[in-house]
Amino acid sequence: MEILFWVLSIAVTLLLMYGLVPTVIFRIFSIGMTKRGHHHKTLALTFDDGPNRTYTPQLLDLLQQYHIKATFFIVGECANRYPEIVKRMHREGHSIGIHHVKHTSNWYMTPFAAKREINKCASIIEKLTGDKPRYYRPPWGRFNLFTLFTARPYQIVLWSGIFKDWKNEPDSTALLERLRRELHGGGIFLLHDNGATKGADPEAPANMIQALSTFLPEIVSQSYQCLRLEDHLSEFESIHEPEKRSI
Ligand SMILES: [Zn+2]
């Protein structure tokens, strides 16, 4: 019995050292990742876990209505199921990033398996769009000891605002308030256009789209620019900031 206890204790400790501890340390100190941009009055909307057959086209329609460009961190197997939606994202000027082929956690994968997930998802994106992806967001924001190496050459992007939009709520009022509270220049918002992930509610994206249909015209009227990550994270002073340039 005593041996079993020690074997289990060592196994749990190793698992924590491999997954949870690196995740906490990397994220607290923002090691090897980007969580926000630095431009005045710009915002990056990012959508994870799609494409979804029902909700992603609705979201794309809404973004198009307000001439907003966003970034989608897609799941490779969903992209294979709905390639036309990925092609539409690309055609309409959105950025597409890597979020693994399946929605798998880095905690339970060897570095080699994680590298395969990243590379395979990247090649699905390239096959569908003709462009190499530039950004990687690990599912659930989970790292293991080797993620900073396995992610190369892709840039890891997390978020400045997360909104629990993967859960159903009676209506979109509370989510809209949470979005308003987090609105600061340089923000990277994490939202979800697919509720098929473990722990999410399948119908939750409907609520998110409802909240955005009020939030987007509000921020546009406040002169916020919603940009793809490539533009949001650009080192150069944005051409989209006339107020600053005129000073
Ligand atoms: Zn995800």
PDB file of C-alpha atoms and ligand atoms in Angstrom:
ATOM      1  CA  MET A   1       0.000   0.000   0.000  1.00  0.00           C
ATOM      2  CA  GLU A   2       2.787   2.344   0.946  1.00  0.00           C
ATOM      3  CA  ILE A   3       4.553   1.776  -2.379  1.00  0.00           C
ATOM      4  CA  LEU A   4       1.339   2.503  -4.251  1.00  0.00           C
ATOM      5  CA  PHE A   5       0.992   5.782  -2.334  1.00  0.00           C
ATOM      6  CA  TRP A   6       4.514   6.852  -3.295  1.00  0.00           C
ATOM      7  CA  VAL A   7       4.094   5.855  -6.933  1.00  0.00           C
ATOM      8  CA  LEU A   8       0.861   7.835  -7.134  1.00  0.00           C
ATOM      9  CA  SER A   9       2.401  10.832  -5.348  1.00  0.00           C
ATOM     10  CA  ILE A  10       5.361  10.897  -7.725  1.00  0.00           C
ATOM     11  CA  ALA A  11       3.075  10.545 -10.768  1.00  0.00           C
ATOM     12  CA  VAL A  12       0.856  13.447  -9.633  1.00  0.00           C
ATOM     13  CA  THR A  13       3.887  15.615  -8.836  1.00  0.00           C
ATOM     14  CA  LEU A  14       5.407  14.941 -12.259  1.00  0.00           C
ATOM     15  CA  LEU A  15       2.120  15.770 -13.968  1.00  0.00           C
ATOM     16  CA  LEU A  16       1.900  19.066 -12.048  1.00  0.00           C
ATOM     17  CA  MET A  17       5.511  19.936 -12.855  1.00  0.00           C
ATOM     18  CA  TYR A  18       4.940  19.127 -16.529  1.00  0.00           C
ATOM     19  CA  GLY A  19       1.650  21.004 -17.032  1.00  0.00           C
ATOM     20  CA  LEU A  20       0.122  23.118 -14.285  1.00  0.00           C
ATOM     21  CA  VAL A  21       3.283  24.723 -12.880  1.00  0.00           C
ATOM     22  CA  PRO A  22       4.674  25.916 -16.272  1.00  0.00           C
ATOM     23  CA  THR A  23       1.207  27.209 -17.218  1.00  0.00           C
ATOM     24  CA  VAL A  24       0.927  29.275 -14.031  1.00  0.00           C
ATOM     25  CA  ILE A  25       4.488  30.616 -14.197  1.00  0.00           C
ATOM     26  CA  PHE A  26       4.467  31.419 -17.945  1.00  0.00           C
ATOM     27  CA  ARG A  27       1.102  33.136 -17.693  1.00  0.00           C
ATOM     28  CA  ILE A  28       1.759  35.147 -14.522  1.00  0.00           C
ATOM     29  CA  PHE A  29       5.020  36.494 -15.911  1.00  0.00           C
ATOM     30  CA  SER A  30       3.807  36.555 -19.560  1.00  0.00           C
ATOM     31  CA  ILE A  31       6.830  34.545 -20.658  1.00  0.00           C
ATOM     32  CA  GLY A  32       6.943  33.866 -24.400  1.00  0.00           C
ATOM     33  CA  MET A  33       3.454  35.124 -25.142  1.00  0.00           C
ATOM     34  CA  THR A  34       1.484  38.214 -26.108  1.00  0.00           C
ATOM     35  CA  LYS A  35      -1.599  39.274 -24.168  1.00  0.00           C
ATOM     36  CA  ARG A  36      -2.267  42.764 -25.522  1.00  0.00           C
ATOM     37  CA  GLY A  37      -1.299  45.262 -28.179  1.00  0.00           C
ATOM     38  CA  HIS A  38       0.012  48.741 -27.475  1.00  0.00           C
ATOM     39  CA  HIS A  39      -1.893  51.002 -29.828  1.00  0.00           C
ATOM     40  CA  HIS A  40      -4.233  53.656 -28.629  1.00  0.00           C
ATOM     41  CA  LYS A  41      -7.890  52.877 -29.332  1.00  0.00           C
ATOM     42  CA  THR A  42      -7.419  49.574 -31.108  1.00  0.00           C
ATOM     43  CA  LEU A  43      -8.918  46.260 -30.124  1.00  0.00           C
ATOM     44  CA  ALA A  44      -8.407  42.706 -31.410  1.00  0.00           C
ATOM     45  CA  LEU A  45     -11.429  40.437 -31.396  1.00  0.00           C
ATOM     46  CA  THR A  46     -10.376  36.780 -31.419  1.00  0.00           C
ATOM     47  CA  PHE A  47     -12.704  33.792 -31.770  1.00  0.00           C
ATOM     48  CA  ASP A  48     -11.700  30.287 -30.727  1.00  0.00           C
ATOM     49  CA  ASP A  49     -12.802  26.701 -31.392  1.00  0.00           C
ATOM     50  CA  GLY A  50     -14.578  27.139 -34.742  1.00  0.00           C
ATOM     51  CA  PRO A  51     -15.577  27.049 -37.428  1.00  0.00           C
ATOM     52  CA  ASN A  52     -19.155  26.176 -36.508  1.00  0.00           C
ATOM     53  CA  ARG A  53     -21.664  25.512 -39.264  1.00  0.00           C
ATOM     54  CA  THR A  54     -24.403  27.699 -37.734  1.00  0.00           C
ATOM     55  CA  TYR A  55     -22.703  30.427 -35.742  1.00  0.00           C
ATOM     56  CA  THR A  56     -19.525  31.276 -37.647  1.00  0.00           C
ATOM     57  CA  PRO A  57     -21.380  32.452 -40.793  1.00  0.00           C
ATOM     58  CA  GLN A  58     -23.690  34.581 -38.597  1.00  0.00           C
ATOM     59  CA  LEU A  59     -20.649  36.089 -36.901  1.00  0.00           C
ATOM     60  CA  LEU A  60     -18.944  36.749 -40.243  1.00  0.00           C
ATOM     61  CA  ASP A  61     -22.097  38.547 -41.442  1.00  0.00           C
ATOM     62  CA  LEU A  62     -22.053  40.732 -38.320  1.00  0.00           C
ATOM     63  CA  LEU A  63     -18.353  41.583 -38.674  1.00  0.00           C
ATOM     64  CA  GLN A  64     -18.908  42.433 -42.327  1.00  0.00           C
ATOM     65  CA  GLN A  65     -21.781  44.744 -41.421  1.00  0.00           C
ATOM     66  CA  TYR A  66     -19.420  46.902 -39.317  1.00  0.00           C
ATOM     67  CA  HIS A  67     -16.326  46.436 -41.552  1.00  0.00           C
ATOM     68  CA  ILE A  68     -14.498  44.770 -38.681  1.00  0.00           C
ATOM     69  CA  LYS A  69     -11.528  42.435 -39.100  1.00  0.00           C
ATOM     70  CA  ALA A  70     -10.932  39.735 -36.504  1.00  0.00           C
ATOM     71  CA  THR A  71      -8.756  36.699 -35.818  1.00  0.00           C
ATOM     72  CA  PHE A  72     -10.013  33.109 -35.665  1.00  0.00           C
ATOM     73  CA  PHE A  73      -8.073  30.421 -33.787  1.00  0.00           C
ATOM     74  CA  ILE A  74      -9.506  27.409 -35.512  1.00  0.00           C
ATOM     75  CA  VAL A  75      -9.657  23.716 -34.645  1.00  0.00           C
ATOM     76  CA  GLY A  76      -8.233  21.726 -37.571  1.00  0.00           C
ATOM     77  CA  GLU A  77     -10.869  18.988 -37.603  1.00  0.00           C
ATOM     78  CA  CYS A  78     -13.663  21.620 -37.664  1.00  0.00           C
ATOM     79  CA  ALA A  79     -11.878  23.355 -40.533  1.00  0.00           C
ATOM     80  CA  ASN A  80     -11.782  20.069 -42.452  1.00  0.00           C
ATOM     81  CA  ARG A  81     -15.513  19.671 -41.844  1.00  0.00           C
ATOM     82  CA  TYR A  82     -16.381  23.212 -42.993  1.00  0.00           C
ATOM     83  CA  PRO A  83     -13.591  24.305 -45.373  1.00  0.00           C
ATOM     84  CA  GLU A  84     -15.816  26.829 -47.158  1.00  0.00           C
ATOM     85  CA  ILE A  85     -16.268  28.786 -43.921  1.00  0.00           C
ATOM     86  CA  VAL A  86     -12.493  28.995 -43.419  1.00  0.00           C
ATOM     87  CA  LYS A  87     -12.082  30.145 -47.005  1.00  0.00           C
ATOM     88  CA  ARG A  88     -14.725  32.795 -46.388  1.00  0.00           C
ATOM     89  CA  MET A  89     -12.895  34.048 -43.258  1.00  0.00           C
ATOM     90  CA  HIS A  90      -9.756  34.432 -45.327  1.00  0.00           C
ATOM     91  CA  ARG A  91     -11.518  35.987 -48.319  1.00  0.00           C
ATOM     92  CA  GLU A  92     -13.102  38.604 -46.066  1.00  0.00           C
ATOM     93  CA  GLY A  93      -9.749  39.653 -44.640  1.00  0.00           C
ATOM     94  CA  HIS A  94      -9.709  37.963 -41.247  1.00  0.00           C
ATOM     95  CA  SER A  95      -6.627  36.384 -39.757  1.00  0.00           C
ATOM     96  CA  ILE A  96      -6.547  32.643 -39.019  1.00  0.00           C
ATOM     97  CA  GLY A  97      -4.443  31.120 -36.258  1.00  0.00           C
ATOM     98  CA  ILE A  98      -3.656  27.659 -34.892  1.00  0.00           C
ATOM     99  CA  HIS A  99      -5.640  26.028 -32.055  1.00  0.00           C
ATOM    100  CA  HIS A 100      -4.626  22.322 -32.574  1.00  0.00           C
ATOM    101  CA  VAL A 101      -6.283  19.752 -34.845  1.00  0.00           C
ATOM    102  CA  LYS A 102      -8.448  18.490 -31.991  1.00  0.00           C
ATOM    103  CA  HIS A 103      -9.170  20.626 -28.929  1.00  0.00           C
ATOM    104  CA  THR A 104      -6.448  18.874 -26.928  1.00  0.00           C
ATOM    105  CA  SER A 105      -4.652  20.066 -23.803  1.00  0.00           C
ATOM    106  CA  ASN A 106      -0.872  20.417 -23.760  1.00  0.00           C
ATOM    107  CA  TRP A 107      -0.920  18.948 -20.252  1.00  0.00           C
ATOM    108  CA  TYR A 108      -1.644  15.465 -21.530  1.00  0.00           C
ATOM    109  CA  MET A 109       0.528  15.383 -24.628  1.00  0.00           C
ATOM    110  CA  THR A 110       4.192  14.665 -25.173  1.00  0.00           C
ATOM    111  CA  PRO A 111       6.134  17.516 -26.799  1.00  0.00           C
ATOM    112  CA  PHE A 112       6.196  15.457 -30.012  1.00  0.00           C
ATOM    113  CA  ALA A 113       2.429  14.967 -30.053  1.00  0.00           C
ATOM    114  CA  ALA A 114       1.894  18.669 -29.335  1.00  0.00           C
ATOM    115  CA  LYS A 115       4.243  19.621 -32.154  1.00  0.00           C
ATOM    116  CA  ARG A 116       2.277  17.361 -34.517  1.00  0.00           C
ATOM    117  CA  GLU A 117      -1.009  19.032 -33.491  1.00  0.00           C
ATOM    118  CA  ILE A 118       0.439  22.472 -34.210  1.00  0.00           C
ATOM    119  CA  ASN A 119       2.077  21.566 -37.515  1.00  0.00           C
ATOM    120  CA  LYS A 120      -0.937  19.656 -38.794  1.00  0.00           C
ATOM    121  CA  CYS A 121      -3.323  22.493 -37.940  1.00  0.00           C
ATOM    122  CA  ALA A 122      -0.933  24.944 -39.642  1.00  0.00           C
ATOM    123  CA  SER A 123      -0.885  22.849 -42.814  1.00  0.00           C
ATOM    124  CA  ILE A 124      -4.714  22.640 -42.860  1.00  0.00           C
ATOM    125  CA  ILE A 125      -4.860  26.450 -42.675  1.00  0.00           C
ATOM    126  CA  GLU A 126      -2.256  26.828 -45.401  1.00  0.00           C
ATOM    127  CA  LYS A 127      -4.002  24.299 -47.651  1.00  0.00           C
ATOM    128  CA  LEU A 128      -7.337  26.136 -47.334  1.00  0.00           C
ATOM    129  CA  THR A 129      -6.118  29.725 -47.523  1.00  0.00           C
ATOM    130  CA  GLY A 130      -2.756  29.622 -49.278  1.00  0.00           C
ATOM    131  CA  ASP A 131      -1.253  31.576 -46.364  1.00  0.00           C
ATOM    132  CA  LYS A 132       0.971  30.343 -43.567  1.00  0.00           C
ATOM    133  CA  PRO A 133      -0.487  31.097 -40.131  1.00  0.00           C
ATOM    134  CA  ARG A 134       1.481  33.303 -37.793  1.00  0.00           C
ATOM    135  CA  TYR A 135      -0.197  32.878 -34.411  1.00  0.00           C
ATOM    136  CA  TYR A 136      -0.867  29.992 -32.040  1.00  0.00           C
ATOM    137  CA  ARG A 137      -3.198  29.851 -29.062  1.00  0.00           C
ATOM    138  CA  PRO A 138      -2.948  26.662 -26.981  1.00  0.00           C
ATOM    139  CA  PRO A 139      -6.404  25.237 -26.102  1.00  0.00           C
ATOM    140  CA  TRP A 140      -7.564  26.420 -22.647  1.00  0.00           C
ATOM    141  CA  GLY A 141      -4.385  28.535 -22.535  1.00  0.00           C
ATOM    142  CA  ARG A 142      -2.552  25.486 -21.184  1.00  0.00           C
ATOM    143  CA  PHE A 143       1.183  25.078 -21.552  1.00  0.00           C
ATOM    144  CA  ASN A 144       3.547  22.255 -20.744  1.00  0.00           C
ATOM    145  CA  LEU A 145       7.266  22.477 -20.008  1.00  0.00           C
ATOM    146  CA  PHE A 146       8.087  22.442 -23.726  1.00  0.00           C
ATOM    147  CA  THR A 147       5.304  24.543 -25.267  1.00  0.00           C
ATOM    148  CA  LEU A 148       7.480  27.628 -25.726  1.00  0.00           C
ATOM    149  CA  PHE A 149       9.743  25.474 -27.926  1.00  0.00           C
ATOM    150  CA  THR A 150       7.119  23.354 -29.678  1.00  0.00           C
ATOM    151  CA  ALA A 151       5.177  26.494 -30.628  1.00  0.00           C
ATOM    152  CA  ARG A 152       8.062  27.862 -32.687  1.00  0.00           C
ATOM    153  CA  PRO A 153       8.046  29.546 -35.198  1.00  0.00           C
ATOM    154  CA  TYR A 154       4.526  30.653 -34.313  1.00  0.00           C
ATOM    155  CA  GLN A 155       3.832  33.514 -31.926  1.00  0.00           C
ATOM    156  CA  ILE A 156       1.762  32.529 -28.893  1.00  0.00           C
ATOM    157  CA  VAL A 157      -1.149  34.898 -28.298  1.00  0.00           C
ATOM    158  CA  LEU A 158      -3.420  34.669 -25.254  1.00  0.00           C
ATOM    159  CA  TRP A 159      -5.819  37.441 -24.248  1.00  0.00           C
ATOM    160  CA  SER A 160      -6.405  40.485 -22.047  1.00  0.00           C
ATOM    161  CA  GLY A 161     -10.142  39.861 -21.694  1.00  0.00           C
ATOM    162  CA  ILE A 162     -12.004  36.564 -21.221  1.00  0.00           C
ATOM    163  CA  PHE A 163     -15.779  36.590 -20.764  1.00  0.00           C
ATOM    164  CA  LYS A 164     -17.118  33.116 -19.960  1.00  0.00           C
ATOM    165  CA  ASP A 165     -19.118  33.345 -23.179  1.00  0.00           C
ATOM    166  CA  TRP A 166     -18.909  29.549 -23.570  1.00  0.00           C
ATOM    167  CA  LYS A 167     -21.736  29.168 -21.049  1.00  0.00           C
ATOM    168  CA  ASN A 168     -25.430  29.721 -21.758  1.00  0.00           C
ATOM    169  CA  GLU A 169     -27.045  32.670 -20.008  1.00  0.00           C
ATOM    170  CA  PRO A 170     -30.717  33.751 -19.997  1.00  0.00           C
ATOM    171  CA  ASP A 171     -29.875  36.672 -22.308  1.00  0.00           C
ATOM    172  CA  SER A 172     -26.898  38.698 -23.513  1.00  0.00           C
ATOM    173  CA  THR A 173     -27.164  41.566 -20.985  1.00  0.00           C
ATOM    174  CA  ALA A 174     -24.559  40.280 -18.520  1.00  0.00           C
ATOM    175  CA  LEU A 175     -22.076  39.384 -21.259  1.00  0.00           C
ATOM    176  CA  LEU A 176     -22.514  42.807 -22.836  1.00  0.00           C
ATOM    177  CA  GLU A 177     -21.695  44.442 -19.496  1.00  0.00           C
ATOM    178  CA  ARG A 178     -18.571  42.313 -19.110  1.00  0.00           C
ATOM    179  CA  LEU A 179     -17.444  43.335 -22.610  1.00  0.00           C
ATOM    180  CA  ARG A 180     -17.993  47.025 -21.827  1.00  0.00           C
ATOM    181  CA  ARG A 181     -16.035  46.780 -18.566  1.00  0.00           C
ATOM    182  CA  GLU A 182     -12.993  45.298 -20.317  1.00  0.00           C
ATOM    183  CA  LEU A 183     -12.869  47.830 -23.129  1.00  0.00           C
ATOM    184  CA  HIS A 184      -9.396  49.412 -23.041  1.00  0.00           C
ATOM    185  CA  GLY A 185      -7.084  50.341 -25.907  1.00  0.00           C
ATOM    186  CA  GLY A 186      -4.736  47.511 -26.894  1.00  0.00           C
ATOM    187  CA  GLY A 187      -7.065  44.794 -25.613  1.00  0.00           C
ATOM    188  CA  ILE A 188      -7.239  41.288 -27.037  1.00  0.00           C
ATOM    189  CA  PHE A 189     -10.696  39.819 -26.429  1.00  0.00           C
ATOM    190  CA  LEU A 190     -11.229  36.059 -26.354  1.00  0.00           C
ATOM    191  CA  LEU A 191     -14.661  34.887 -27.517  1.00  0.00           C
ATOM    192  CA  HIS A 192     -15.955  31.569 -28.891  1.00  0.00           C
ATOM    193  CA  ASP A 193     -17.839  30.934 -32.139  1.00  0.00           C
ATOM    194  CA  ASN A 194     -18.252  27.213 -31.391  1.00  0.00           C
ATOM    195  CA  GLY A 195     -19.769  25.641 -28.272  1.00  0.00           C
ATOM    196  CA  ALA A 196     -18.836  22.061 -29.147  1.00  0.00           C
ATOM    197  CA  THR A 197     -15.803  22.033 -26.846  1.00  0.00           C
ATOM    198  CA  LYS A 198     -15.825  20.032 -23.613  1.00  0.00           C
ATOM    199  CA  GLY A 199     -17.236  22.218 -20.841  1.00  0.00           C
ATOM    200  CA  ALA A 200     -18.991  24.622 -23.251  1.00  0.00           C
ATOM    201  CA  ASP A 201     -22.696  24.912 -24.091  1.00  0.00           C
ATOM    202  CA  PRO A 202     -23.521  24.231 -27.755  1.00  0.00           C
ATOM    203  CA  GLU A 203     -25.933  27.191 -28.022  1.00  0.00           C
ATOM    204  CA  ALA A 204     -23.719  29.691 -26.164  1.00  0.00           C
ATOM    205  CA  PRO A 205     -22.345  31.385 -29.333  1.00  0.00           C
ATOM    206  CA  ALA A 206     -25.876  32.666 -30.100  1.00  0.00           C
ATOM    207  CA  ASN A 207     -25.680  34.732 -26.912  1.00  0.00           C
ATOM    208  CA  MET A 208     -22.189  35.968 -27.795  1.00  0.00           C
ATOM    209  CA  ILE A 209     -23.343  37.116 -31.261  1.00  0.00           C
ATOM    210  CA  GLN A 210     -26.345  38.846 -29.694  1.00  0.00           C
ATOM    211  CA  ALA A 211     -24.040  40.731 -27.275  1.00  0.00           C
ATOM    212  CA  LEU A 212     -21.682  41.701 -30.114  1.00  0.00           C
ATOM    213  CA  SER A 213     -24.563  43.035 -32.201  1.00  0.00           C
ATOM    214  CA  THR A 214     -24.942  45.760 -29.549  1.00  0.00           C
ATOM    215  CA  PHE A 215     -21.280  46.059 -28.549  1.00  0.00           C
ATOM    216  CA  LEU A 216     -19.815  46.524 -32.041  1.00  0.00           C
ATOM    217  CA  PRO A 217     -21.804  49.646 -33.038  1.00  0.00           C
ATOM    218  CA  GLU A 218     -21.027  51.087 -29.596  1.00  0.00           C
ATOM    219  CA  ILE A 219     -17.276  50.751 -29.937  1.00  0.00           C
ATOM    220  CA  VAL A 220     -17.309  51.916 -33.542  1.00  0.00           C
ATOM    221  CA  SER A 221     -19.119  55.058 -32.403  1.00  0.00           C
ATOM    222  CA  GLN A 222     -16.389  55.544 -29.775  1.00  0.00           C
ATOM    223  CA  SER A 223     -13.767  55.466 -32.583  1.00  0.00           C
ATOM    224  CA  TYR A 224     -12.277  52.130 -31.572  1.00  0.00           C
ATOM    225  CA  GLN A 225     -10.630  50.211 -34.404  1.00  0.00           C
ATOM    226  CA  CYS A 226     -11.034  46.428 -34.387  1.00  0.00           C
ATOM    227  CA  LEU A 227      -8.007  44.955 -36.119  1.00  0.00           C
ATOM    228  CA  ARG A 228      -6.559  41.584 -37.056  1.00  0.00           C
ATOM    229  CA  LEU A 229      -3.710  40.552 -34.778  1.00  0.00           C
ATOM    230  CA  GLU A 230      -1.152  41.317 -37.499  1.00  0.00           C
ATOM    231  CA  ASP A 231      -2.193  44.987 -37.407  1.00  0.00           C
ATOM    232  CA  HIS A 232      -3.050  45.155 -33.720  1.00  0.00           C
ATOM    233  CA  LEU A 233       0.398  43.870 -32.710  1.00  0.00           C
ATOM    234  CA  SER A 234       2.331  45.859 -35.290  1.00  0.00           C
ATOM    235  CA  GLU A 235       5.352  47.636 -33.849  1.00  0.00           C
ATOM    236  CA  PHE A 236       4.692  50.645 -36.006  1.00  0.00           C
ATOM    237  CA  GLU A 237       2.447  53.528 -35.151  1.00  0.00           C
ATOM    238  CA  SER A 238      -0.867  52.586 -36.675  1.00  0.00           C
ATOM    239  CA  ILE A 239      -2.163  54.526 -39.636  1.00  0.00           C
ATOM    240  CA  HIS A 240      -5.537  53.981 -37.989  1.00  0.00           C
ATOM    241  CA  GLU A 241      -4.832  56.533 -35.259  1.00  0.00           C
ATOM    242  CA  PRO A 242      -5.550  59.937 -36.731  1.00  0.00           C
ATOM    243  CA  GLU A 243      -6.100  61.549 -33.306  1.00  0.00           C
ATOM    244  CA  LYS A 244      -2.559  60.746 -32.174  1.00  0.00           C
ATOM    245  CA  ARG A 245      -0.945  61.674 -35.462  1.00  0.00           C
ATOM    246  CA  SER A 246      -2.532  65.090 -35.592  1.00  0.00           C
ATOM    247  CA  ILE A 247      -0.983  66.103 -32.235  1.00  0.00           C
TER     248      ILE A 247
HETATM  249 ZN    ZN B   1     -10.355  26.585 -27.313  1.00  0.00          ZN
END
